[in-house]
mmCIF file of C-alpha atoms and ligand atoms in Angstrom:
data_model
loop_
_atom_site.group_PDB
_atom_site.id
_atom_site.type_symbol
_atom_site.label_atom_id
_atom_site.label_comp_id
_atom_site.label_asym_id
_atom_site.label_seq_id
_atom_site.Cartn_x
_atom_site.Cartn_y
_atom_site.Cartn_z
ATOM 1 C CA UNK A 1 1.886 8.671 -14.712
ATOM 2 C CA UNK A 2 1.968 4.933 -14.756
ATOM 3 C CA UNK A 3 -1.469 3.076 -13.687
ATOM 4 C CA UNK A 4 -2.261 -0.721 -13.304
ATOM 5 C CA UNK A 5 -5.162 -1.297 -15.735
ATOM 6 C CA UNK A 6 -7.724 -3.651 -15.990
ATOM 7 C CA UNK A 7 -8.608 -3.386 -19.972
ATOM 8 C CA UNK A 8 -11.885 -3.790 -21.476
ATOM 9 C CA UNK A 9 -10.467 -6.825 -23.201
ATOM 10 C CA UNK A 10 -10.406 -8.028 -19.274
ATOM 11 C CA UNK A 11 -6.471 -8.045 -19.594
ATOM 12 C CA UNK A 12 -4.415 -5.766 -17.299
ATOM 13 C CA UNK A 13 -1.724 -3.345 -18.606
ATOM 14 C CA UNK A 14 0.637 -0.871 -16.914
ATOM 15 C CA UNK A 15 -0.579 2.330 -19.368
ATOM 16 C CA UNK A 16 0.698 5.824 -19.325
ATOM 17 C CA UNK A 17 -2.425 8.462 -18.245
ATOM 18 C CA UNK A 18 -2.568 11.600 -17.226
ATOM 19 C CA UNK A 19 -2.208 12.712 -13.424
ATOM 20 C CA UNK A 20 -5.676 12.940 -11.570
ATOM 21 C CA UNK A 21 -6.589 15.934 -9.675
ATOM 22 C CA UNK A 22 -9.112 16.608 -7.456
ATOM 23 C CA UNK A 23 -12.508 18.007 -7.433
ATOM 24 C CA UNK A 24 -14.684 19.901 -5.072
ATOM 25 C CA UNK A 25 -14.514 17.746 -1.390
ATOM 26 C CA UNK A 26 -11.758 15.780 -3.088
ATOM 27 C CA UNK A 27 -8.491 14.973 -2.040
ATOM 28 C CA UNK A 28 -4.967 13.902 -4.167
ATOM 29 C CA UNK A 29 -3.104 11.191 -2.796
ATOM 30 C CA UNK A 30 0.333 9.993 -3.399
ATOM 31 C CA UNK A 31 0.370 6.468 -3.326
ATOM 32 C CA UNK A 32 3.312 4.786 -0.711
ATOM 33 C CA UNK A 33 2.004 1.253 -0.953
ATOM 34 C CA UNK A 34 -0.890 -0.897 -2.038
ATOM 35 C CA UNK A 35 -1.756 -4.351 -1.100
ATOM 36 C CA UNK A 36 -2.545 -7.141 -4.485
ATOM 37 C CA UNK A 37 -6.267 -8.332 -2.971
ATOM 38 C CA UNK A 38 -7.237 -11.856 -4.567
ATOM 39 C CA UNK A 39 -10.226 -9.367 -6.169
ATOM 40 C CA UNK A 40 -7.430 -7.963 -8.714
ATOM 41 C CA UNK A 41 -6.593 -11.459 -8.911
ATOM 42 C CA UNK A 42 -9.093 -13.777 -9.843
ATOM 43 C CA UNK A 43 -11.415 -11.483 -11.403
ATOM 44 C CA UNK A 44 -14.750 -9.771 -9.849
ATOM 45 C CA UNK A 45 -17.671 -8.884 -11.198
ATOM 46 C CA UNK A 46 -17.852 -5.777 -9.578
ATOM 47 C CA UNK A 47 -14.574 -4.910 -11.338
ATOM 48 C CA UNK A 48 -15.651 -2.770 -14.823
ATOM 49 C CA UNK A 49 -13.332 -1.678 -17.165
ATOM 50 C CA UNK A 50 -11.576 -0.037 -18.370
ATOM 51 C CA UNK A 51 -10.558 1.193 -15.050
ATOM 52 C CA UNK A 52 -7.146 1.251 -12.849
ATOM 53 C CA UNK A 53 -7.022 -1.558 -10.212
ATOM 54 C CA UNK A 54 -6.401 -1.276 -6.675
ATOM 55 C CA UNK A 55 -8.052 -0.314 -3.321
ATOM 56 C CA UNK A 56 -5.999 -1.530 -0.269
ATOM 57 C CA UNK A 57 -3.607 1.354 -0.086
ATOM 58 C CA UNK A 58 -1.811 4.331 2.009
ATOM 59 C CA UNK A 59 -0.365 7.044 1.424
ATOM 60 C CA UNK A 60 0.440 10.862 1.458
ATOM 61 C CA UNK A 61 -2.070 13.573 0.416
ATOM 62 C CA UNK A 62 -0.315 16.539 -2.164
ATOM 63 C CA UNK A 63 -3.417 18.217 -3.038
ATOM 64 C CA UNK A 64 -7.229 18.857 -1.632
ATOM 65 C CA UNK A 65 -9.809 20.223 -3.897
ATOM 66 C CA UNK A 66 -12.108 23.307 -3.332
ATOM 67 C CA UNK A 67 -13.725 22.657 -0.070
ATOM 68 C CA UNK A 68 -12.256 19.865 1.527
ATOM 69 C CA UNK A 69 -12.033 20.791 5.512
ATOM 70 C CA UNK A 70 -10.614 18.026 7.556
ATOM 71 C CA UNK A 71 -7.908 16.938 5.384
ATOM 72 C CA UNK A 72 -4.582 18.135 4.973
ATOM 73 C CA UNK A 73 -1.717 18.435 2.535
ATOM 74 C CA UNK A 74 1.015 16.237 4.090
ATOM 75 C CA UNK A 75 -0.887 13.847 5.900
ATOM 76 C CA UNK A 76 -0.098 10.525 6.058
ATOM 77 C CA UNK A 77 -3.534 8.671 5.356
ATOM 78 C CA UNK A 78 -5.125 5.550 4.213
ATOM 79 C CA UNK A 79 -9.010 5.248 2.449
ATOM 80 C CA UNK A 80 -11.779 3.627 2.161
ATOM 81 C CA UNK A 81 -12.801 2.518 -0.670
ATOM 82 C CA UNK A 82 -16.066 4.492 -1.137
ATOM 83 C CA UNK A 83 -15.605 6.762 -4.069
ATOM 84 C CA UNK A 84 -19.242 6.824 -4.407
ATOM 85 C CA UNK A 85 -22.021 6.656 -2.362
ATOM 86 C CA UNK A 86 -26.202 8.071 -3.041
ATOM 87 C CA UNK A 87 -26.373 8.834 0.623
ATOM 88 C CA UNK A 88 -30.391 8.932 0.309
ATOM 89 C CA UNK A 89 -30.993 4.981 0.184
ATOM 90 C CA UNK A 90 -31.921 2.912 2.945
ATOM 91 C CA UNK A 91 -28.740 1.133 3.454
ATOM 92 C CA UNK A 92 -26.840 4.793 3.395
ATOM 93 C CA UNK A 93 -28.481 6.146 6.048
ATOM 94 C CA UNK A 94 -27.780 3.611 8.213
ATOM 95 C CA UNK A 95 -24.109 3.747 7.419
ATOM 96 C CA UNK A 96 -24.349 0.479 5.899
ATOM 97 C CA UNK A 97 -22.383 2.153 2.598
ATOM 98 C CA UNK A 98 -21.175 -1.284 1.697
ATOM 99 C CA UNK A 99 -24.874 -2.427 0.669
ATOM 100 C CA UNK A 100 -25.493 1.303 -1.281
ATOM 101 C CA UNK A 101 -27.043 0.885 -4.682
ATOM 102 C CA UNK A 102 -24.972 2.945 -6.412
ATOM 103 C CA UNK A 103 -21.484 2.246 -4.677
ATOM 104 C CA UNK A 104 -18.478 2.832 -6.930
ATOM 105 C CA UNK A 105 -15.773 1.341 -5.246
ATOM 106 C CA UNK A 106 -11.762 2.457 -5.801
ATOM 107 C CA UNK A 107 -10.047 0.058 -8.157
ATOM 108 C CA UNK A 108 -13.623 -1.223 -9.191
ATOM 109 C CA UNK A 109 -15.583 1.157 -10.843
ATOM 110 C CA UNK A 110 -13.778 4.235 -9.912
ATOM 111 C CA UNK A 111 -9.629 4.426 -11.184
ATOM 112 C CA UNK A 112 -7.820 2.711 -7.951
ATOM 113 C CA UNK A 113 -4.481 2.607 -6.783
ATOM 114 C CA UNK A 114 -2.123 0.712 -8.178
ATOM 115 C CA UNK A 115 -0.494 4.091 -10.102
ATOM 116 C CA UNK A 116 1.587 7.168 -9.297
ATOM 117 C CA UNK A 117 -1.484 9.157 -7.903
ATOM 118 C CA UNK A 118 -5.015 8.617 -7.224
ATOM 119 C CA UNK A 119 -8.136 11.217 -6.127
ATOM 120 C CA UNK A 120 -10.907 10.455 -3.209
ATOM 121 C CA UNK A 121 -13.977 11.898 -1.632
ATOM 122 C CA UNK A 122 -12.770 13.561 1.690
ATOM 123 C CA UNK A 123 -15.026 11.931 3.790
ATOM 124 C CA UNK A 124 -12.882 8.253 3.189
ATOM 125 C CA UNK A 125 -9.572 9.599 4.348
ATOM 126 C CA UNK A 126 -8.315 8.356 7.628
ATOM 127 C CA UNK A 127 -5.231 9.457 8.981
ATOM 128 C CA UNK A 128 -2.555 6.358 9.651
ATOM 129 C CA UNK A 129 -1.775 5.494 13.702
ATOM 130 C CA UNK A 130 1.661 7.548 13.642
ATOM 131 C CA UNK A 131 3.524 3.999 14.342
ATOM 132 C CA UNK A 132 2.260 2.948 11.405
ATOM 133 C CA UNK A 133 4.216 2.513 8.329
ATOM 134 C CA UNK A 134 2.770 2.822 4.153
ATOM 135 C CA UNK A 135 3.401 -0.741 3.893
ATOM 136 C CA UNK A 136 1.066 -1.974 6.914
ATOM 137 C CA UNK A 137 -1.189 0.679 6.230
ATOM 138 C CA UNK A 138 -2.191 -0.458 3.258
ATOM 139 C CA UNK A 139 -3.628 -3.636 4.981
ATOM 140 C CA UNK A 140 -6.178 -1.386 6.966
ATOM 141 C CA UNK A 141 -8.566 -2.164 4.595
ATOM 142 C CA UNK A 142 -8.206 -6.028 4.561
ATOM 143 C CA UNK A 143 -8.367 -5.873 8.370
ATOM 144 C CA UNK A 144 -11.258 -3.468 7.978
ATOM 145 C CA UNK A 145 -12.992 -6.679 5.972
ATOM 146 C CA UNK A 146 -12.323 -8.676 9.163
ATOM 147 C CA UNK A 147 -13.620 -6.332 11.647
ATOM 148 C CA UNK A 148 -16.502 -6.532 9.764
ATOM 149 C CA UNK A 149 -16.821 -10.283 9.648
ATOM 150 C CA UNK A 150 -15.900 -11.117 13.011
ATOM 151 C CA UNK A 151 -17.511 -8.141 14.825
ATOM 152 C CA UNK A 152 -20.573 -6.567 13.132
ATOM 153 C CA UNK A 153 -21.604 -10.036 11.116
ATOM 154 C CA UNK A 154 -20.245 -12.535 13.575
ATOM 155 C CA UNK A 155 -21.083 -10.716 16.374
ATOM 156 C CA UNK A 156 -17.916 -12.647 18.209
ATOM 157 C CA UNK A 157 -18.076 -12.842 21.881
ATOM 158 C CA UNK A 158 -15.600 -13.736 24.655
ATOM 159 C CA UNK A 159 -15.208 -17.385 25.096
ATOM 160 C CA UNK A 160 -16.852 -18.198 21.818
ATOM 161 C CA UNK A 161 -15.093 -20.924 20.265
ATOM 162 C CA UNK A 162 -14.561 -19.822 16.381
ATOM 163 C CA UNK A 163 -13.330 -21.812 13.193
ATOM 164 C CA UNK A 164 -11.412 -19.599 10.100
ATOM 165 C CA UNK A 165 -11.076 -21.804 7.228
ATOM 166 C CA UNK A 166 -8.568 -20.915 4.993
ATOM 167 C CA UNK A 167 -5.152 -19.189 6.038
ATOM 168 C CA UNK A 168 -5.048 -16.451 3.669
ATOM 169 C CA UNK A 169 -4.176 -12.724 4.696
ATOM 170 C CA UNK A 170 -7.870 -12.624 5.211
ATOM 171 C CA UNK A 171 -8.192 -15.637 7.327
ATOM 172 C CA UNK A 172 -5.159 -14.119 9.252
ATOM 173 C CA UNK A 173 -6.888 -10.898 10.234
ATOM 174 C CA UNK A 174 -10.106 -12.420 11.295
ATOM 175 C CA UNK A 175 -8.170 -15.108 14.010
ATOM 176 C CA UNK A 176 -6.370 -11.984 15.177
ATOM 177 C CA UNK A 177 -9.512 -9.793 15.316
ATOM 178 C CA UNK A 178 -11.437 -13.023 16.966
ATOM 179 C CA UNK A 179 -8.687 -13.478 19.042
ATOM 180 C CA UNK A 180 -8.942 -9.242 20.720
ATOM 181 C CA UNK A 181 -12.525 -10.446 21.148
ATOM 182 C CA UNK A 182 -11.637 -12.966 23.549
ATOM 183 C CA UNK A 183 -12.208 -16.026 21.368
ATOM 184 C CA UNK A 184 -10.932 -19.169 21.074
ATOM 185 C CA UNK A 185 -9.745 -19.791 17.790
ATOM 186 C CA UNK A 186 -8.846 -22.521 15.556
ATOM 187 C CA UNK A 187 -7.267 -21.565 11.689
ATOM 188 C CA UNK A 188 -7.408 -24.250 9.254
ATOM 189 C CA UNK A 189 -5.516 -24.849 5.768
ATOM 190 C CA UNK A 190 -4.473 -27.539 4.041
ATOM 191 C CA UNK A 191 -1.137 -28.903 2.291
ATOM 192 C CA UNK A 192 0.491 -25.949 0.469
ATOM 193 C CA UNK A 193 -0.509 -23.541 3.702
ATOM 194 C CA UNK A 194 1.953 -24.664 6.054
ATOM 195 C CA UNK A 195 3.898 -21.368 6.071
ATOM 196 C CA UNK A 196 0.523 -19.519 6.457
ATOM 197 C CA UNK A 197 0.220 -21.727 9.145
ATOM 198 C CA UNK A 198 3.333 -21.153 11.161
ATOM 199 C CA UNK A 199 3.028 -17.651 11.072
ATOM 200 C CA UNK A 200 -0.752 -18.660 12.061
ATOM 201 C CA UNK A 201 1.202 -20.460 15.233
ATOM 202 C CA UNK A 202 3.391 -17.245 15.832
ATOM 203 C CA UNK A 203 0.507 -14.490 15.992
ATOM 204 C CA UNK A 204 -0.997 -16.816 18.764
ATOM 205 C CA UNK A 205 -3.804 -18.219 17.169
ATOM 206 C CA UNK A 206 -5.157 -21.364 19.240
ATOM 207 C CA UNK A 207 -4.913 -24.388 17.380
ATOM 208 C CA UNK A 208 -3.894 -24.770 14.084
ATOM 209 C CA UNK A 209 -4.446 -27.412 11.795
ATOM 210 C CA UNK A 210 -3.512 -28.789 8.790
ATOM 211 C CA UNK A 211 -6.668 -30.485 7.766
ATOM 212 C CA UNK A 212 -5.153 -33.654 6.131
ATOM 213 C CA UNK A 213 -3.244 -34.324 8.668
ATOM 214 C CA UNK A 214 -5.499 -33.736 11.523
ATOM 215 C CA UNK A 215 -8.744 -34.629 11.914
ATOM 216 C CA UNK A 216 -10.878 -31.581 12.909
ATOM 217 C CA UNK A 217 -14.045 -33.521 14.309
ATOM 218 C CA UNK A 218 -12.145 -35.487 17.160
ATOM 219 C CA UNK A 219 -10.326 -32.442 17.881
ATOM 220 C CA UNK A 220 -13.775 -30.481 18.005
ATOM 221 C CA UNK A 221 -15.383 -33.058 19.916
ATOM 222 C CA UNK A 222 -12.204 -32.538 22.853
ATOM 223 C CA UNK A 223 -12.537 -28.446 22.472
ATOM 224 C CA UNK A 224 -16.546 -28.107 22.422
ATOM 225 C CA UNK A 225 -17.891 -31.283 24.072
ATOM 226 C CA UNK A 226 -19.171 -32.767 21.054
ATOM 227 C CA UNK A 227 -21.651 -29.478 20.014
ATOM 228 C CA UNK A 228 -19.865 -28.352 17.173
ATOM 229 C CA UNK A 229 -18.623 -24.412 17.015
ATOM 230 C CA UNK A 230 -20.043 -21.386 17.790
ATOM 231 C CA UNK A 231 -18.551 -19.303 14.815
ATOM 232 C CA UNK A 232 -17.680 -20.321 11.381
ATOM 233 C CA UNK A 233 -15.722 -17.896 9.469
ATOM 234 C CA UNK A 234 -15.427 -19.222 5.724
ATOM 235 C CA UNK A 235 -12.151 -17.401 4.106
ATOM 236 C CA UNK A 236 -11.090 -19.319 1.599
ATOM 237 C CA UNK A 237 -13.608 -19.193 -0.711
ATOM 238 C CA UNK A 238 -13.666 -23.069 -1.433
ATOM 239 C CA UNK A 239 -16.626 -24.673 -1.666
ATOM 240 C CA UNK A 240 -14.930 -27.883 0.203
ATOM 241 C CA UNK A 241 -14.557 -25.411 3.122
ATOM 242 C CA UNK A 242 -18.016 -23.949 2.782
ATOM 243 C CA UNK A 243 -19.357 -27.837 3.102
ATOM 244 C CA UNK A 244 -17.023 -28.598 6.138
ATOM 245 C CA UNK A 245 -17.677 -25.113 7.671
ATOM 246 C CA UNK A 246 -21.365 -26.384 8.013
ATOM 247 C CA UNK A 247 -20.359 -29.808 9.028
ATOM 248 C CA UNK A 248 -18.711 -27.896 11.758
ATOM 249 C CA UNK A 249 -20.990 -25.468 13.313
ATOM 250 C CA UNK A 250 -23.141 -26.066 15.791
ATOM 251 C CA UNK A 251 -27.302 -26.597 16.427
ATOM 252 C CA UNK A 252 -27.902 -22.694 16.290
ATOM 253 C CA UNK A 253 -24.334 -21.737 15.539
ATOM 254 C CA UNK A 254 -23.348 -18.978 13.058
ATOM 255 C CA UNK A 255 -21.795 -19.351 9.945
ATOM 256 C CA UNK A 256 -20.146 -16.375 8.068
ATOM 257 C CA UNK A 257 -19.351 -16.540 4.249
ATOM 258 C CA UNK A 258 -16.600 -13.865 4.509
ATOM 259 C CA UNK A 259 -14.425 -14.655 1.243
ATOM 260 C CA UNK A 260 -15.639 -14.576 -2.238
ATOM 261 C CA UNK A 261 -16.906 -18.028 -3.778
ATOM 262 C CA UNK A 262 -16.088 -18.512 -7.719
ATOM 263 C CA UNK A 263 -18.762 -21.537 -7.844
ATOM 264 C CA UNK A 264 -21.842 -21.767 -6.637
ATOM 265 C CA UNK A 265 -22.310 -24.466 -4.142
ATOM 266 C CA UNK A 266 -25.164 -27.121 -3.083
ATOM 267 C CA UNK A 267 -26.511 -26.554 0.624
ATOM 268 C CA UNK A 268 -28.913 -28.920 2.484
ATOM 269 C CA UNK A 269 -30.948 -26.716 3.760
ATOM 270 C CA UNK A 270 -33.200 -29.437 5.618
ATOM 271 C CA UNK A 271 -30.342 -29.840 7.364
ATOM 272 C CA UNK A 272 -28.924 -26.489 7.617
ATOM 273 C CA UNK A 273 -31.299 -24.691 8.657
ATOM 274 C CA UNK A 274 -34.347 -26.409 9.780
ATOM 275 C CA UNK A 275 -32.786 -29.163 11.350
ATOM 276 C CA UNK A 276 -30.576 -27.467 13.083
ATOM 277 C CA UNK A 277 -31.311 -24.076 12.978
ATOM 278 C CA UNK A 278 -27.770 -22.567 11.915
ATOM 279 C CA UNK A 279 -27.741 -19.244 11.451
ATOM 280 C CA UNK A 280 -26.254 -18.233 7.373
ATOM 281 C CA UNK A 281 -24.749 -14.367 7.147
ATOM 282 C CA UNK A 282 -22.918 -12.753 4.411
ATOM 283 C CA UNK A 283 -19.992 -10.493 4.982
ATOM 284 C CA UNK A 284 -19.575 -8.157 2.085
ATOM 285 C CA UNK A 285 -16.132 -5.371 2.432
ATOM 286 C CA UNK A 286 -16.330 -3.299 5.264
ATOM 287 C CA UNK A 287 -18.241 0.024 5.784
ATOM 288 C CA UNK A 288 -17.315 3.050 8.188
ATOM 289 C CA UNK A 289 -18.022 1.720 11.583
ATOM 290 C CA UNK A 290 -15.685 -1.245 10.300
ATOM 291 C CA UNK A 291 -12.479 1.339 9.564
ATOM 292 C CA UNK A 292 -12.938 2.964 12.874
ATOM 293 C CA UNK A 293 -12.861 -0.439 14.666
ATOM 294 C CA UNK A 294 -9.996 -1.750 12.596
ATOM 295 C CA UNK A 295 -7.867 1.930 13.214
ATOM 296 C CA UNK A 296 -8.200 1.584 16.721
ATOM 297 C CA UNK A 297 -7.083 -2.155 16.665
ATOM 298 C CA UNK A 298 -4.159 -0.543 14.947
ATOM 299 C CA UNK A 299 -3.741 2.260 17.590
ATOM 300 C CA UNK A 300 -3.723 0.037 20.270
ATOM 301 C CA UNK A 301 -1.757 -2.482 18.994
ATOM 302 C CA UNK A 302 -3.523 -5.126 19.455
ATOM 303 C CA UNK A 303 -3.015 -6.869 15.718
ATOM 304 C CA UNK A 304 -0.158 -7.724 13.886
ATOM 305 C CA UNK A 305 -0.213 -6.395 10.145
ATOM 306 C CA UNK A 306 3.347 -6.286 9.416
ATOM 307 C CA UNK A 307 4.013 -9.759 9.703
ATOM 308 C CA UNK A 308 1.287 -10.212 6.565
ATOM 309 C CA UNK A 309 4.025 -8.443 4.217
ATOM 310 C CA UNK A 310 6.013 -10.781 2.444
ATOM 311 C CA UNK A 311 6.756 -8.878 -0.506
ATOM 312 C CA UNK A 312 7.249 -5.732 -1.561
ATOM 313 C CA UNK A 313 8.155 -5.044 -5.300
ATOM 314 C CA UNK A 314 7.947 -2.091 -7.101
ATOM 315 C CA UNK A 315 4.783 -1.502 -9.806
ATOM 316 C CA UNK A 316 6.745 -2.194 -12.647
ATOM 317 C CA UNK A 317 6.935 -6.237 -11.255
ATOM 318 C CA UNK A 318 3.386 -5.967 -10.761
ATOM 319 C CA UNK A 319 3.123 -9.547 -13.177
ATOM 320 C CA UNK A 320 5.686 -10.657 -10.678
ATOM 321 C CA UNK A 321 3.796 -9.596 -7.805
ATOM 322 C CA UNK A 322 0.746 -11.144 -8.956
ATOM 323 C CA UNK A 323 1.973 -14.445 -9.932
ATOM 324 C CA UNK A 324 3.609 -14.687 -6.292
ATOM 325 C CA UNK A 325 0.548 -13.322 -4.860
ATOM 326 C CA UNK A 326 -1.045 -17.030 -6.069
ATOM 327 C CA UNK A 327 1.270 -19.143 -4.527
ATOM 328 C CA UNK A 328 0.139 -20.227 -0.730
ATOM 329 C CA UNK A 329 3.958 -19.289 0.478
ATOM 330 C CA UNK A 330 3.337 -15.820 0.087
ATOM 331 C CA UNK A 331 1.165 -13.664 2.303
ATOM 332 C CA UNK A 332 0.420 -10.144 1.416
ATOM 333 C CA UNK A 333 2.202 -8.865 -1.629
ATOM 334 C CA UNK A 334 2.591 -4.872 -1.542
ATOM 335 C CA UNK A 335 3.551 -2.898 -4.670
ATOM 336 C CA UNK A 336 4.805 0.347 -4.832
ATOM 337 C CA UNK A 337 5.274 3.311 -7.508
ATOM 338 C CA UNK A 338 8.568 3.499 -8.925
HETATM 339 ZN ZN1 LIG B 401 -9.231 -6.147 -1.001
HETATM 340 ZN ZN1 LIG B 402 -27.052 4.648 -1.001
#
């Protein structure tokens, strides 16, 4: 079959490789869709090759290995991207498989999805809503990423008044997921982002704002009486954002580092965090409980995914798809097996 591969020159390749097939509690999976993440695109360390790429995916099981129970030839699934897990450590037995010391992830350290076929541990399967079509489905797992943020890390509560900065797919999903928490929400960007930010306007977010041509503090100062937020969520991975983000926040407020920085960045932590006491949590992927409350989300219908797809191109464009994936007036790029 064809595969997506990261080499261990760190260039990617579409190769020819043989078909996968599963092992005992494993499952084979057709892949229908998969979503380009700005991991595959920018590089991540956690990425080691030589391995096949992707991880935000759905699609149709043909084959379960010896044992597998729940799962069944035909169904129409999605996965999480645990391929491995100890299940002994500390962080695995509290279900926290994100944090597990010796994780593999799909389309990291395990071969991913951006090919023909791919194989899974059982226990990661999740069958799609039935309204649900491959191409959304294979955002479950980005939304999964913003369940996480905005409801396990953020803790978001009705009435809170939360900032997303950066309107990327992921900044997208957390305003939505905010917004079911009965938040209110304001989505930032910058010039470049203005179709991210109409559709931004469209799903209902709050206020949106371009950030040079509004200025965020009077606005602030009108929407929270001068204290500053009560939720930051950081999504674009820029530290400019990261800076403002903790302009931003309030005395006590929470700010959430939910995209991935390339640089390291320069906090006052004086400031920060003795001064005023703001509150600094990582968001790192998602980990069961996050699937189940992104699913139902899905179920109920209470989040747009479709109108993330901009593209859809089959695997062979995948430089295509990639290079479009990097301009701000895309969205979510999905590819697809020829
Ligand atoms: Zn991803
Ligand atoms: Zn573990």
């Amino acid at each position: 079959m064809k595969a997506l591969m990261k080499l261990i020159n760190g260039e990617m390749a579409l190769v020819n490789v043989p078909e996968p097939s599963p092992g005992p509690g494993e499952v084979k999976v057709q892949v229908k869709a998969t979503g380009i993440c700005g991991t595959d695109l920018y590089g991540y360390s956690a990425v080691k090759p030589p391995v096949i790429i992707g991880h935000e995916t759905a699609g149709e099981v043909v084959e379960i290995g010896e044992g597998v129970k729940k799962v069944r030839v035909g169904e129409r699934i999605t996965t999480e991207t645990t391929a491995y897990i100890c299940g002994k450590c500390r962080f695995c037995q509290n279900g926290d498989y994100n944090l597990c010391l010796e994780r593999r992830g799909l389309g990291s350290k395990i071969n991913g999805t951006f090919a023909d076929y791919f194989v899974i541990r059982e226990e990661s399967i999740h069958p799609l809503p039935s309204h649900i079509d491959f191409f959304t489905g294979a955002l479950t797992e980005p939304l999964a990423c913003a369940t996480h943020a905005v409801m396990e890390q953020g803790e978001t509560l009705v009435n809170d008044v939360v900032l997303v900065l950066g309107p990327g797919p992921l900044g997208l999903l957390v305003s939505q997921v905010a917004k079911t928490k009965g938040a209110k929400v304001i989505i930032c960007g910058i010039s470049g982002d203005e179709k991210r930010l109409t559709l931004a306007k469209n799903l209902g977010i709050d206020f949106v704002v371009n950030l040079e041509e509004i200025d965020i503090s009077k606005l602030l100062r009108k929407i929270t009486k001068g204290y500053g937020v009560d939720i930051v969520f950081e999504c674009s991975g820029s530290p400019a954002a990261v800076h403002l983000g903790l302009e931003l926040v309030r005395k006590r407020g929470r700010y959430i580092q939910a995209g991935i920085l390339h640089q390291r960045v320069e906090l006052d932590f004086n400031d920060i965090l003795f001064t005023r006491e703001v509150c600094l949590i990582g968001s790192h992927t998602q980990k069961p409980s996050s699937w189940v409350k992104a699913l139902g989300l899905m179920e109920e219908k209470k989040v747009n995914l479709k109108a993330l797809v901009t593209h859809r191109l089959p695997l062979r464009e995948w430089e295509r798809g990639f290079k479009i994936a990097k301009e701000k007036s895309s969205i979510k790029i999905i590819l697809y097996p020829d």
